[in-house]
Amino acid sequence: MANVGMVGLDWQQRINWDRLRTYRLERARERMKAHGLGAMLCMYDENCRYITGTLTPGWNRLKPGLRYALLCGDDAPVLFEQGDIGLHIQKHSPWIPKENVRWSYAWIKGAAGPASLQQVTKFTNAIKQEMKKRGVEGMKLGVDFVDINMIQIFKDAKIDWVDGMTPMMEARAVKNEDEQECMRQVGAIGDAAHWETMKFLKPGLTENQVTAHIMEFLYNIPGMEDVEDVIVSSGLNTWPNWRNFSDRIIKPGDIVFMDLAALTWNGYKSCYYRTYCVGKEPTQEQKDYYAIALKWLYDSIKAVKVGTTTREIAMKWPSAKEAWGYEEEDQAAANLWGHGLGLAQYDMPVISRIWSLDHPVEIKEGMTFALETQHGKNHQWGVRIEEMLIVHKDKIEIVSNFPVEQITVVDPMPGYSSYGKL
């Protein structure tokens, strides 16, 4: 659970944000050099934030290229911010030299045809100018995102660009003590949200009403930047898990699950499922299915330790054919699943039988990730559970603390009849 409060104080050492920013920047620089790169161009917001420690409005985040950052050699990062938002960065983020804050040359999801060519040419010229100024011109440039317009312009400009996402994923995978405390805070917020869900749930509400209530609850928490998704599924919507919510009315006796995917507190994200039964005890069959999903989950959690691999973890889960009769593992994508948590909801490691058996990744101290399992009966009901954890040198720490060992029953009432029910 969270060790300290959420806001900064003069009398207690809490999350040390300066130390966190320095750690992230130097870790990115170390992985950049390890891959033989002279510079890295980060267009995805999680990577841009990782190396600059800056926040941009939410409408920028899903549009790579509206803002971007360039890290060259041993120099401070250069931030190309959208429009004149850079004036706010200069005022509020003094760890970025003012002269390193530029305006971006954007075109993605905004310009096409000749307009794109105009913008990407200015974009490329600015990148080349910065690389030359910082002594890394002609060296390899790692890029975490490539737009079709960049390919020819980069070729004409003789920019030797290569994969920059892999070194950034490697950097983000291992969290320092401050990032780990951020994840504890995220876990504590998730605990509170599930407790609020338990209190609010009742027959007659719709899925979207529950989603709206939990979103409002979360946005009232200090440091909350974004609630990307609160997934509330009920009844037949719970299996197969479509990972969505609708205006379906929750009925007495329905299975409901809620997933915090992903609340974002000071940049750090959650993924946290729990299963509820509203107005009555679940049936024995539902309890049995839940027990199976819980065993799958904790068998995989118990396999997590420093030095093991994602293969050993994924091997604790049955195949898609064994579990649900599917012909290929891809048909069950995200049913039995693990994924890193940090500034992105999909940090390393990502764990699945689809690829982890053949392409294992080593588990390292400081990794933070979620493991999730599910089971159910088609278009009737399903259960889903998920835990968030931190990997320590000689143990793992689970930071999701809402009860998990059984389906959470909300306000059970006696007197149900099973006659004539589908």
mmCIF file of C-alpha atoms in Angstrom, residues 24-378:
data_model
loop_
_atom_site.group_PDB
_atom_site.id
_atom_site.type_symbol
_atom_site.label_atom_id
_atom_site.label_comp_id
_atom_site.label_asym_id
_atom_site.label_seq_id
_atom_site.Cartn_x
_atom_site.Cartn_y
_atom_site.Cartn_z
ATOM 1 C CA ARG A 24 14.347 8.681 -16.013
ATOM 2 C CA LEU A 25 16.460 10.993 -18.179
ATOM 3 C CA GLU A 26 19.736 9.251 -17.410
ATOM 4 C CA ARG A 27 18.232 5.805 -17.838
ATOM 5 C CA ALA A 28 16.943 6.796 -21.288
ATOM 6 C CA ARG A 29 20.376 8.201 -22.140
ATOM 7 C CA GLU A 30 22.080 4.998 -20.982
ATOM 8 C CA ARG A 31 19.828 2.797 -23.154
ATOM 9 C CA MET A 32 20.270 5.186 -26.092
ATOM 10 C CA LYS A 33 24.051 4.785 -25.914
ATOM 11 C CA ALA A 34 23.799 1.030 -25.322
ATOM 12 C CA HIS A 35 22.007 0.764 -28.673
ATOM 13 C CA GLY A 36 24.681 2.803 -30.439
ATOM 14 C CA LEU A 37 22.469 5.823 -31.034
ATOM 15 C CA GLY A 38 23.649 9.409 -31.189
ATOM 16 C CA ALA A 39 20.173 10.767 -30.532
ATOM 17 C CA MET A 40 16.600 9.703 -29.848
ATOM 18 C CA LEU A 41 13.482 11.364 -31.211
ATOM 19 C CA CYS A 42 10.466 10.672 -28.979
ATOM 20 C CA MET A 43 7.039 11.348 -30.463
ATOM 21 C CA TYR A 44 4.905 9.167 -28.183
ATOM 22 C CA ASP A 45 3.839 11.173 -25.163
ATOM 23 C CA GLU A 46 4.953 8.598 -22.571
ATOM 24 C CA ASN A 47 8.486 8.725 -24.000
ATOM 25 C CA CYS A 48 8.448 12.500 -24.346
ATOM 26 C CA ARG A 49 7.343 12.822 -20.729
ATOM 27 C CA TYR A 50 9.876 10.227 -19.577
ATOM 28 C CA ILE A 51 12.835 12.272 -20.786
ATOM 29 C CA THR A 52 11.470 15.807 -20.224
ATOM 30 C CA GLY A 53 9.205 15.501 -17.162
ATOM 31 C CA THR A 54 6.640 17.750 -18.821
ATOM 32 C CA LEU A 55 2.847 17.568 -19.035
ATOM 33 C CA THR A 56 0.800 18.509 -22.067
ATOM 34 C CA PRO A 57 -3.001 18.740 -22.451
ATOM 35 C CA GLY A 58 -4.811 15.456 -22.933
ATOM 36 C CA TRP A 59 -5.837 16.200 -26.497
ATOM 37 C CA ASN A 60 -2.139 16.113 -27.495
ATOM 38 C CA ARG A 61 -1.420 12.664 -26.081
ATOM 39 C CA LEU A 62 -2.865 10.381 -28.744
ATOM 40 C CA LYS A 63 -1.457 12.346 -31.661
ATOM 41 C CA PRO A 64 2.274 11.599 -32.046
ATOM 42 C CA GLY A 65 4.026 14.595 -33.515
ATOM 43 C CA LEU A 66 1.902 17.363 -32.039
ATOM 44 C CA ARG A 67 4.744 17.519 -29.528
ATOM 45 C CA TYR A 68 8.055 15.645 -29.478
ATOM 46 C CA ALA A 69 11.417 15.636 -27.765
ATOM 47 C CA LEU A 70 14.970 15.102 -28.974
ATOM 48 C CA LEU A 71 17.729 13.720 -26.766
ATOM 49 C CA CYS A 72 21.246 14.157 -28.168
ATOM 50 C CA GLY A 73 24.338 12.652 -26.571
ATOM 51 C CA ASP A 74 25.012 14.118 -23.125
ATOM 52 C CA ASP A 75 22.991 17.299 -23.679
ATOM 53 C CA ALA A 76 19.715 18.270 -22.032
ATOM 54 C CA PRO A 77 16.644 17.235 -24.035
ATOM 55 C CA VAL A 78 15.097 19.623 -26.530
ATOM 56 C CA LEU A 79 11.304 19.827 -26.320
ATOM 57 C CA PHE A 80 9.231 20.766 -29.355
ATOM 58 C CA GLU A 81 5.886 21.669 -27.774
ATOM 59 C CA GLN A 82 2.569 22.248 -29.537
ATOM 60 C CA GLY A 83 2.067 25.912 -30.440
ATOM 61 C CA ASP A 84 2.670 28.381 -27.635
ATOM 62 C CA ILE A 85 2.092 25.824 -24.870
ATOM 63 C CA GLY A 86 5.886 25.954 -24.648
ATOM 64 C CA LEU A 87 5.535 29.258 -22.787
ATOM 65 C CA HIS A 88 3.877 27.307 -19.957
ATOM 66 C CA ILE A 89 6.701 24.758 -20.040
ATOM 67 C CA GLN A 90 9.272 27.528 -19.682
ATOM 68 C CA LYS A 91 7.389 28.917 -16.694
ATOM 69 C CA HIS A 92 6.530 25.677 -14.885
ATOM 70 C CA SER A 93 9.352 23.246 -15.786
ATOM 71 C CA PRO A 94 12.677 24.942 -14.955
ATOM 72 C CA TRP A 95 14.684 21.711 -15.330
ATOM 73 C CA ILE A 96 14.353 22.148 -19.109
ATOM 74 C CA PRO A 97 16.635 25.012 -20.223
ATOM 75 C CA LYS A 98 14.420 27.754 -21.611
ATOM 76 C CA GLU A 99 16.420 27.848 -24.824
ATOM 77 C CA ASN A 100 15.663 24.131 -25.304
ATOM 78 C CA VAL A 101 11.914 24.698 -25.551
ATOM 79 C CA ARG A 102 10.761 25.090 -29.156
ATOM 80 C CA TRP A 103 7.450 24.975 -30.985
ATOM 81 C CA SER A 104 6.683 21.832 -32.951
ATOM 82 C CA TYR A 105 6.161 21.397 -36.683
ATOM 83 C CA ALA A 106 3.086 19.193 -36.699
ATOM 84 C CA TRP A 107 1.254 17.497 -39.543
ATOM 85 C CA ILE A 108 0.002 14.122 -38.266
ATOM 86 C CA LYS A 109 -3.821 13.984 -38.073
ATOM 87 C CA GLY A 110 -3.963 17.570 -39.229
ATOM 88 C CA ALA A 111 -2.408 18.028 -42.647
ATOM 89 C CA ALA A 112 -2.337 15.999 -45.853
ATOM 90 C CA GLY A 113 -0.767 16.166 -49.296
ATOM 91 C CA PRO A 114 1.429 19.240 -49.921
ATOM 92 C CA ALA A 115 0.715 20.546 -46.418
ATOM 93 C CA SER A 116 2.250 17.400 -44.924
ATOM 94 C CA LEU A 117 5.306 17.747 -47.154
ATOM 95 C CA GLN A 118 5.752 21.356 -46.037
ATOM 96 C CA GLN A 119 5.492 20.490 -42.345
ATOM 97 C CA VAL A 120 7.611 17.350 -42.338
ATOM 98 C CA THR A 121 10.345 19.239 -44.203
ATOM 99 C CA LYS A 122 10.447 21.898 -41.472
ATOM 100 C CA PHE A 123 10.299 19.124 -38.849
ATOM 101 C CA THR A 124 13.265 17.306 -40.407
ATOM 102 C CA ASN A 125 15.360 20.443 -40.854
ATOM 103 C CA ALA A 126 14.890 21.321 -37.178
ATOM 104 C CA ILE A 127 15.952 17.836 -36.084
ATOM 105 C CA LYS A 128 19.051 17.952 -38.295
ATOM 106 C CA GLN A 129 19.958 21.405 -36.997
ATOM 107 C CA GLU A 130 19.766 20.261 -33.373
ATOM 108 C CA MET A 131 21.803 17.111 -34.061
ATOM 109 C CA LYS A 132 24.492 19.176 -35.809
ATOM 110 C CA LYS A 133 24.549 21.765 -33.024
ATOM 111 C CA ARG A 134 25.038 19.016 -30.421
ATOM 112 C CA GLY A 135 27.737 17.100 -32.266
ATOM 113 C CA VAL A 136 25.780 13.985 -33.237
ATOM 114 C CA GLU A 137 25.059 14.750 -36.900
ATOM 115 C CA GLY A 138 25.496 11.634 -39.029
ATOM 116 C CA MET A 139 25.053 9.290 -36.080
ATOM 117 C CA LYS A 140 22.082 6.941 -35.805
ATOM 118 C CA LEU A 141 18.804 8.525 -34.749
ATOM 119 C CA GLY A 142 16.417 6.329 -32.796
ATOM 120 C CA VAL A 143 12.761 7.050 -33.591
ATOM 121 C CA ASP A 144 9.811 5.686 -31.595
ATOM 122 C CA PHE A 145 7.219 6.508 -34.286
ATOM 123 C CA VAL A 146 7.410 6.795 -38.058
ATOM 124 C CA ASP A 147 4.815 8.467 -40.280
ATOM 125 C CA ILE A 148 4.743 7.646 -43.987
ATOM 126 C CA ASN A 149 5.698 11.256 -44.766
ATOM 127 C CA MET A 150 8.911 10.988 -42.736
ATOM 128 C CA ILE A 151 10.412 8.064 -44.627
ATOM 129 C CA GLN A 152 11.324 9.798 -47.913
ATOM 130 C CA ILE A 153 12.232 13.129 -46.290
ATOM 131 C CA PHE A 154 14.569 11.389 -43.828
ATOM 132 C CA LYS A 155 16.149 9.509 -46.736
ATOM 133 C CA ASP A 156 16.650 12.711 -48.730
ATOM 134 C CA ALA A 157 18.124 14.401 -45.644
ATOM 135 C CA LYS A 158 20.482 11.423 -45.149
ATOM 136 C CA ILE A 159 19.215 10.780 -41.630
ATOM 137 C CA ASP A 160 20.153 7.255 -40.533
ATOM 138 C CA TRP A 161 17.043 6.418 -38.504
ATOM 139 C CA VAL A 162 16.509 3.158 -36.636
ATOM 140 C CA ASP A 163 14.255 1.649 -33.961
ATOM 141 C CA GLY A 164 14.107 3.986 -30.972
ATOM 142 C CA MET A 165 11.110 2.414 -29.261
ATOM 143 C CA THR A 166 13.039 -0.626 -28.025
ATOM 144 C CA PRO A 167 15.609 1.385 -26.014
ATOM 145 C CA MET A 168 12.822 3.542 -24.569
ATOM 146 C CA MET A 169 10.794 0.463 -23.602
ATOM 147 C CA GLU A 170 13.902 -0.982 -21.950
ATOM 148 C CA ALA A 171 14.475 2.265 -20.072
ATOM 149 C CA ARG A 172 10.894 2.562 -18.837
ATOM 150 C CA ALA A 173 10.730 -1.079 -17.750
ATOM 151 C CA VAL A 174 12.757 -0.653 -14.539
ATOM 152 C CA LYS A 175 11.393 1.842 -12.008
ATOM 153 C CA ASN A 176 13.332 3.572 -9.260
ATOM 154 C CA GLU A 177 12.073 3.996 -5.687
ATOM 155 C CA ASP A 178 10.071 7.107 -6.537
ATOM 156 C CA GLU A 179 8.290 5.502 -9.472
ATOM 157 C CA GLN A 180 7.520 2.506 -7.286
ATOM 158 C CA GLU A 181 5.906 4.805 -4.727
ATOM 159 C CA CYS A 182 3.870 6.332 -7.558
ATOM 160 C CA MET A 183 2.577 2.842 -8.325
ATOM 161 C CA ARG A 184 1.651 2.342 -4.664
ATOM 162 C CA GLN A 185 -0.344 5.567 -4.825
ATOM 163 C CA VAL A 186 -2.059 4.318 -7.980
ATOM 164 C CA GLY A 187 -2.871 1.056 -6.198
ATOM 165 C CA ALA A 188 -4.342 2.895 -3.203
ATOM 166 C CA ILE A 189 -6.492 5.041 -5.482
ATOM 167 C CA GLY A 190 -7.655 1.864 -7.227
ATOM 168 C CA ASP A 191 -8.545 0.303 -3.872
ATOM 169 C CA ALA A 192 -10.666 3.359 -3.058
ATOM 170 C CA ALA A 193 -12.380 3.271 -6.445
ATOM 171 C CA HIS A 194 -13.325 -0.391 -6.062
ATOM 172 C CA TRP A 195 -14.650 0.287 -2.559
ATOM 173 C CA GLU A 196 -16.734 3.126 -3.998
ATOM 174 C CA THR A 197 -17.973 0.786 -6.743
ATOM 175 C CA MET A 198 -19.051 -1.753 -4.134
ATOM 176 C CA LYS A 199 -21.015 0.932 -2.247
ATOM 177 C CA PHE A 200 -22.600 2.453 -5.373
ATOM 178 C CA LEU A 201 -23.597 -0.688 -7.299
ATOM 179 C CA LYS A 202 -27.249 -1.699 -7.241
ATOM 180 C CA PRO A 203 -29.823 -3.185 -9.589
ATOM 181 C CA GLY A 204 -31.438 -0.606 -11.840
ATOM 182 C CA LEU A 205 -28.319 1.398 -12.572
ATOM 183 C CA THR A 206 -26.855 1.229 -16.056
ATOM 184 C CA GLU A 207 -23.249 0.369 -16.813
ATOM 185 C CA ASN A 208 -22.537 3.907 -18.003
ATOM 186 C CA GLN A 209 -24.004 5.388 -14.815
ATOM 187 C CA VAL A 210 -21.552 3.356 -12.749
ATOM 188 C CA THR A 211 -18.724 4.370 -15.085
ATOM 189 C CA ALA A 212 -19.695 8.056 -14.771
ATOM 190 C CA HIS A 213 -19.852 7.858 -10.971
ATOM 191 C CA ILE A 214 -16.392 6.290 -10.670
ATOM 192 C CA MET A 215 -14.911 8.764 -13.148
ATOM 193 C CA GLU A 216 -16.273 11.650 -11.070
ATOM 194 C CA PHE A 217 -14.900 10.001 -7.922
ATOM 195 C CA LEU A 218 -11.447 9.683 -9.481
ATOM 196 C CA TYR A 219 -11.258 13.188 -10.913
ATOM 197 C CA ASN A 220 -11.756 14.565 -7.395
ATOM 198 C CA ILE A 221 -8.434 13.036 -6.284
ATOM 199 C CA PRO A 222 -5.391 15.382 -6.177
ATOM 200 C CA GLY A 223 -2.856 14.599 -8.899
ATOM 201 C CA MET A 224 -5.388 12.855 -11.161
ATOM 202 C CA GLU A 225 -4.585 13.840 -14.747
ATOM 203 C CA ASP A 226 -6.677 11.501 -16.806
ATOM 204 C CA VAL A 227 -9.102 8.597 -16.512
ATOM 205 C CA GLU A 228 -8.686 6.881 -19.837
ATOM 206 C CA ASP A 229 -11.292 4.203 -19.209
ATOM 207 C CA VAL A 230 -13.491 2.817 -16.470
ATOM 208 C CA ILE A 231 -14.836 -0.435 -17.864
ATOM 209 C CA VAL A 232 -18.109 -1.605 -16.300
ATOM 210 C CA SER A 233 -19.572 -4.742 -17.873
ATOM 211 C CA SER A 234 -22.557 -6.704 -16.571
ATOM 212 C CA GLY A 235 -24.476 -9.895 -17.270
ATOM 213 C CA LEU A 236 -23.985 -11.244 -20.766
ATOM 214 C CA ASN A 237 -21.590 -8.378 -21.531
ATOM 215 C CA THR A 238 -19.017 -9.925 -19.193
ATOM 216 C CA TRP A 239 -18.209 -12.887 -21.452
ATOM 217 C CA PRO A 240 -16.618 -12.769 -23.877
ATOM 218 C CA ASN A 241 -15.093 -9.705 -22.244
ATOM 219 C CA TRP A 242 -15.625 -6.872 -24.696
ATOM 220 C CA ARG A 243 -13.844 -4.415 -22.387
ATOM 221 C CA ASN A 244 -16.461 -1.721 -22.721
ATOM 222 C CA PHE A 245 -19.527 -0.240 -21.079
ATOM 223 C CA SER A 246 -23.019 0.461 -22.408
ATOM 224 C CA ASP A 247 -26.452 1.623 -21.310
ATOM 225 C CA ARG A 248 -27.400 -1.913 -20.245
ATOM 226 C CA ILE A 249 -29.497 -1.978 -17.043
ATOM 227 C CA ILE A 250 -27.862 -4.024 -14.282
ATOM 228 C CA LYS A 251 -30.363 -6.620 -13.072
ATOM 229 C CA PRO A 252 -30.679 -8.392 -9.708
ATOM 230 C CA GLY A 253 -28.234 -11.294 -9.596
ATOM 231 C CA ASP A 254 -25.989 -9.994 -12.393
ATOM 232 C CA ILE A 255 -22.259 -10.562 -12.404
ATOM 233 C CA VAL A 256 -20.508 -7.194 -12.895
ATOM 234 C CA PHE A 257 -16.854 -6.371 -13.235
ATOM 235 C CA MET A 258 -15.082 -3.034 -13.127
ATOM 236 C CA ASP A 259 -11.659 -2.290 -14.544
ATOM 237 C CA LEU A 260 -9.615 0.847 -13.908
ATOM 238 C CA ALA A 261 -7.919 1.006 -17.294
ATOM 239 C CA ALA A 262 -6.271 3.400 -16.871
ATOM 240 C CA LEU A 263 -6.459 6.093 -14.252
ATOM 241 C CA THR A 264 -3.422 8.355 -14.545
ATOM 242 C CA TRP A 265 -1.981 9.854 -11.372
ATOM 243 C CA ASN A 266 1.027 12.127 -11.949
ATOM 244 C CA GLY A 267 1.604 10.232 -15.177
ATOM 245 C CA TYR A 268 1.464 6.701 -13.705
ATOM 246 C CA LYS A 269 -1.238 4.313 -14.793
ATOM 247 C CA SER A 270 -3.392 1.515 -13.398
ATOM 248 C CA CYS A 271 -5.044 -1.654 -14.640
ATOM 249 C CA TYR A 272 -7.132 -3.254 -11.904
ATOM 250 C CA TYR A 273 -10.134 -5.618 -12.322
ATOM 251 C CA ARG A 274 -12.517 -6.943 -9.692
ATOM 252 C CA THR A 275 -15.712 -8.997 -10.060
ATOM 253 C CA TYR A 276 -18.995 -8.328 -8.230
ATOM 254 C CA CYS A 277 -22.366 -10.049 -7.932
ATOM 255 C CA VAL A 278 -25.249 -7.631 -7.375
ATOM 256 C CA GLY A 279 -28.166 -8.439 -5.103
ATOM 257 C CA LYS A 280 -27.551 -12.127 -4.534
ATOM 258 C CA GLU A 281 -24.902 -14.737 -3.902
ATOM 259 C CA PRO A 282 -23.268 -16.078 -7.062
ATOM 260 C CA THR A 283 -24.168 -19.592 -8.098
ATOM 261 C CA GLN A 284 -21.855 -22.466 -7.289
ATOM 262 C CA GLU A 285 -20.914 -22.680 -10.961
ATOM 263 C CA GLN A 286 -19.941 -19.000 -10.973
ATOM 264 C CA LYS A 287 -17.891 -19.507 -7.822
ATOM 265 C CA ASP A 288 -16.174 -22.490 -9.449
ATOM 266 C CA TYR A 289 -15.283 -20.507 -12.576
ATOM 267 C CA TYR A 290 -13.962 -17.694 -10.396
ATOM 268 C CA ALA A 291 -11.828 -20.169 -8.431
ATOM 269 C CA ILE A 292 -10.296 -21.361 -11.698
ATOM 270 C CA ALA A 293 -9.494 -17.808 -12.822
ATOM 271 C CA LEU A 294 -8.078 -17.022 -9.376
ATOM 272 C CA LYS A 295 -5.815 -20.080 -9.525
ATOM 273 C CA TRP A 296 -4.564 -19.085 -12.961
ATOM 274 C CA LEU A 297 -3.838 -15.600 -11.623
ATOM 275 C CA TYR A 298 -1.984 -16.581 -8.481
ATOM 276 C CA ASP A 299 -0.104 -19.423 -10.147
ATOM 277 C CA SER A 300 1.341 -16.802 -12.512
ATOM 278 C CA ILE A 301 1.992 -14.295 -9.711
ATOM 279 C CA LYS A 302 3.884 -16.936 -7.720
ATOM 280 C CA ALA A 303 6.097 -17.555 -10.769
ATOM 281 C CA VAL A 304 7.315 -13.932 -10.758
ATOM 282 C CA LYS A 305 10.827 -13.398 -9.444
ATOM 283 C CA VAL A 306 14.017 -11.678 -10.498
ATOM 284 C CA GLY A 307 15.856 -13.696 -13.128
ATOM 285 C CA THR A 308 12.931 -15.747 -14.362
ATOM 286 C CA THR A 309 11.321 -14.946 -17.707
ATOM 287 C CA THR A 310 7.933 -14.120 -19.132
ATOM 288 C CA ARG A 311 7.904 -17.639 -20.599
ATOM 289 C CA GLU A 312 7.824 -19.232 -17.139
ATOM 290 C CA ILE A 313 4.977 -16.933 -16.132
ATOM 291 C CA ALA A 314 2.906 -17.539 -19.282
ATOM 292 C CA MET A 315 3.418 -21.306 -18.935
ATOM 293 C CA LYS A 316 1.295 -21.172 -15.773
ATOM 294 C CA TRP A 317 -1.729 -20.437 -17.940
ATOM 295 C CA PRO A 318 -3.604 -22.990 -20.076
ATOM 296 C CA SER A 319 -3.597 -22.673 -23.836
ATOM 297 C CA ALA A 320 -6.516 -20.951 -25.526
ATOM 298 C CA LYS A 321 -7.624 -24.331 -26.825
ATOM 299 C CA GLU A 322 -7.469 -25.938 -23.361
ATOM 300 C CA ALA A 323 -9.352 -23.099 -21.702
ATOM 301 C CA TRP A 324 -11.982 -22.153 -24.294
ATOM 302 C CA GLY A 325 -11.578 -24.430 -27.318
ATOM 303 C CA TYR A 326 -10.039 -21.706 -29.520
ATOM 304 C CA GLU A 327 -7.858 -22.736 -32.443
ATOM 305 C CA GLU A 328 -5.192 -20.033 -32.006
ATOM 306 C CA GLU A 329 -3.770 -18.149 -29.055
ATOM 307 C CA ASP A 330 -4.513 -14.852 -30.812
ATOM 308 C CA GLN A 331 -8.238 -15.582 -30.451
ATOM 309 C CA ALA A 332 -7.746 -15.221 -26.686
ATOM 310 C CA ALA A 333 -5.558 -12.109 -26.824
ATOM 311 C CA ALA A 334 -5.638 -10.317 -23.435
ATOM 312 C CA ASN A 335 -7.693 -13.064 -21.759
ATOM 313 C CA LEU A 336 -4.670 -14.368 -19.837
ATOM 314 C CA TRP A 337 -2.392 -11.398 -19.906
ATOM 315 C CA GLY A 338 0.335 -9.394 -18.263
ATOM 316 C CA HIS A 339 1.612 -5.926 -19.065
ATOM 317 C CA GLY A 340 3.956 -3.355 -17.622
ATOM 318 C CA LEU A 341 2.593 -0.264 -15.900
ATOM 319 C CA GLY A 342 4.227 3.145 -15.720
ATOM 320 C CA LEU A 343 3.892 6.264 -17.853
ATOM 321 C CA ALA A 344 2.304 3.921 -20.393
ATOM 322 C CA GLN A 345 -0.163 1.156 -19.726
ATOM 323 C CA TYR A 346 1.949 -1.125 -21.861
ATOM 324 C CA ASP A 347 5.463 -0.860 -20.498
ATOM 325 C CA MET A 348 7.670 -3.947 -20.596
ATOM 326 C CA PRO A 349 7.125 -6.737 -19.863
ATOM 327 C CA VAL A 350 4.042 -7.764 -21.837
ATOM 328 C CA ILE A 351 3.202 -11.389 -21.046
ATOM 329 C CA SER A 352 1.120 -13.655 -23.256
ATOM 330 C CA ARG A 353 1.223 -17.216 -24.535
ATOM 331 C CA ILE A 354 0.998 -15.638 -28.013
ATOM 332 C CA TRP A 355 4.695 -14.652 -27.966
ATOM 333 C CA SER A 356 6.232 -15.110 -24.527
ATOM 334 C CA LEU A 357 6.817 -18.845 -24.981
ATOM 335 C CA ASP A 358 9.081 -18.220 -27.985
ATOM 336 C CA HIS A 359 10.395 -14.739 -27.166
ATOM 337 C CA PRO A 360 10.902 -14.598 -23.396
ATOM 338 C CA VAL A 361 11.886 -11.412 -21.564
ATOM 339 C CA GLU A 362 13.841 -11.513 -18.309
ATOM 340 C CA ILE A 363 12.107 -10.252 -15.181
ATOM 341 C CA LYS A 364 14.212 -7.575 -13.470
ATOM 342 C CA GLU A 365 14.170 -5.878 -10.106
ATOM 343 C CA GLY A 366 12.114 -2.696 -10.288
ATOM 344 C CA MET A 367 9.652 -3.878 -12.931
ATOM 345 C CA THR A 368 6.026 -2.961 -12.229
ATOM 346 C CA PHE A 369 3.241 -4.748 -14.040
ATOM 347 C CA ALA A 370 -0.251 -6.233 -13.880
ATOM 348 C CA LEU A 371 -1.384 -9.816 -14.355
ATOM 349 C CA GLU A 372 -4.994 -10.545 -15.308
ATOM 350 C CA THR A 373 -7.112 -13.642 -15.892
ATOM 351 C CA GLN A 374 -10.718 -14.349 -16.817
ATOM 352 C CA HIS A 375 -13.195 -17.146 -17.454
ATOM 353 C CA GLY A 376 -16.877 -17.503 -18.252
ATOM 354 C CA LYS A 377 -19.779 -18.872 -20.287
ATOM 355 C CA ASN A 378 -20.482 -17.297 -23.663
#
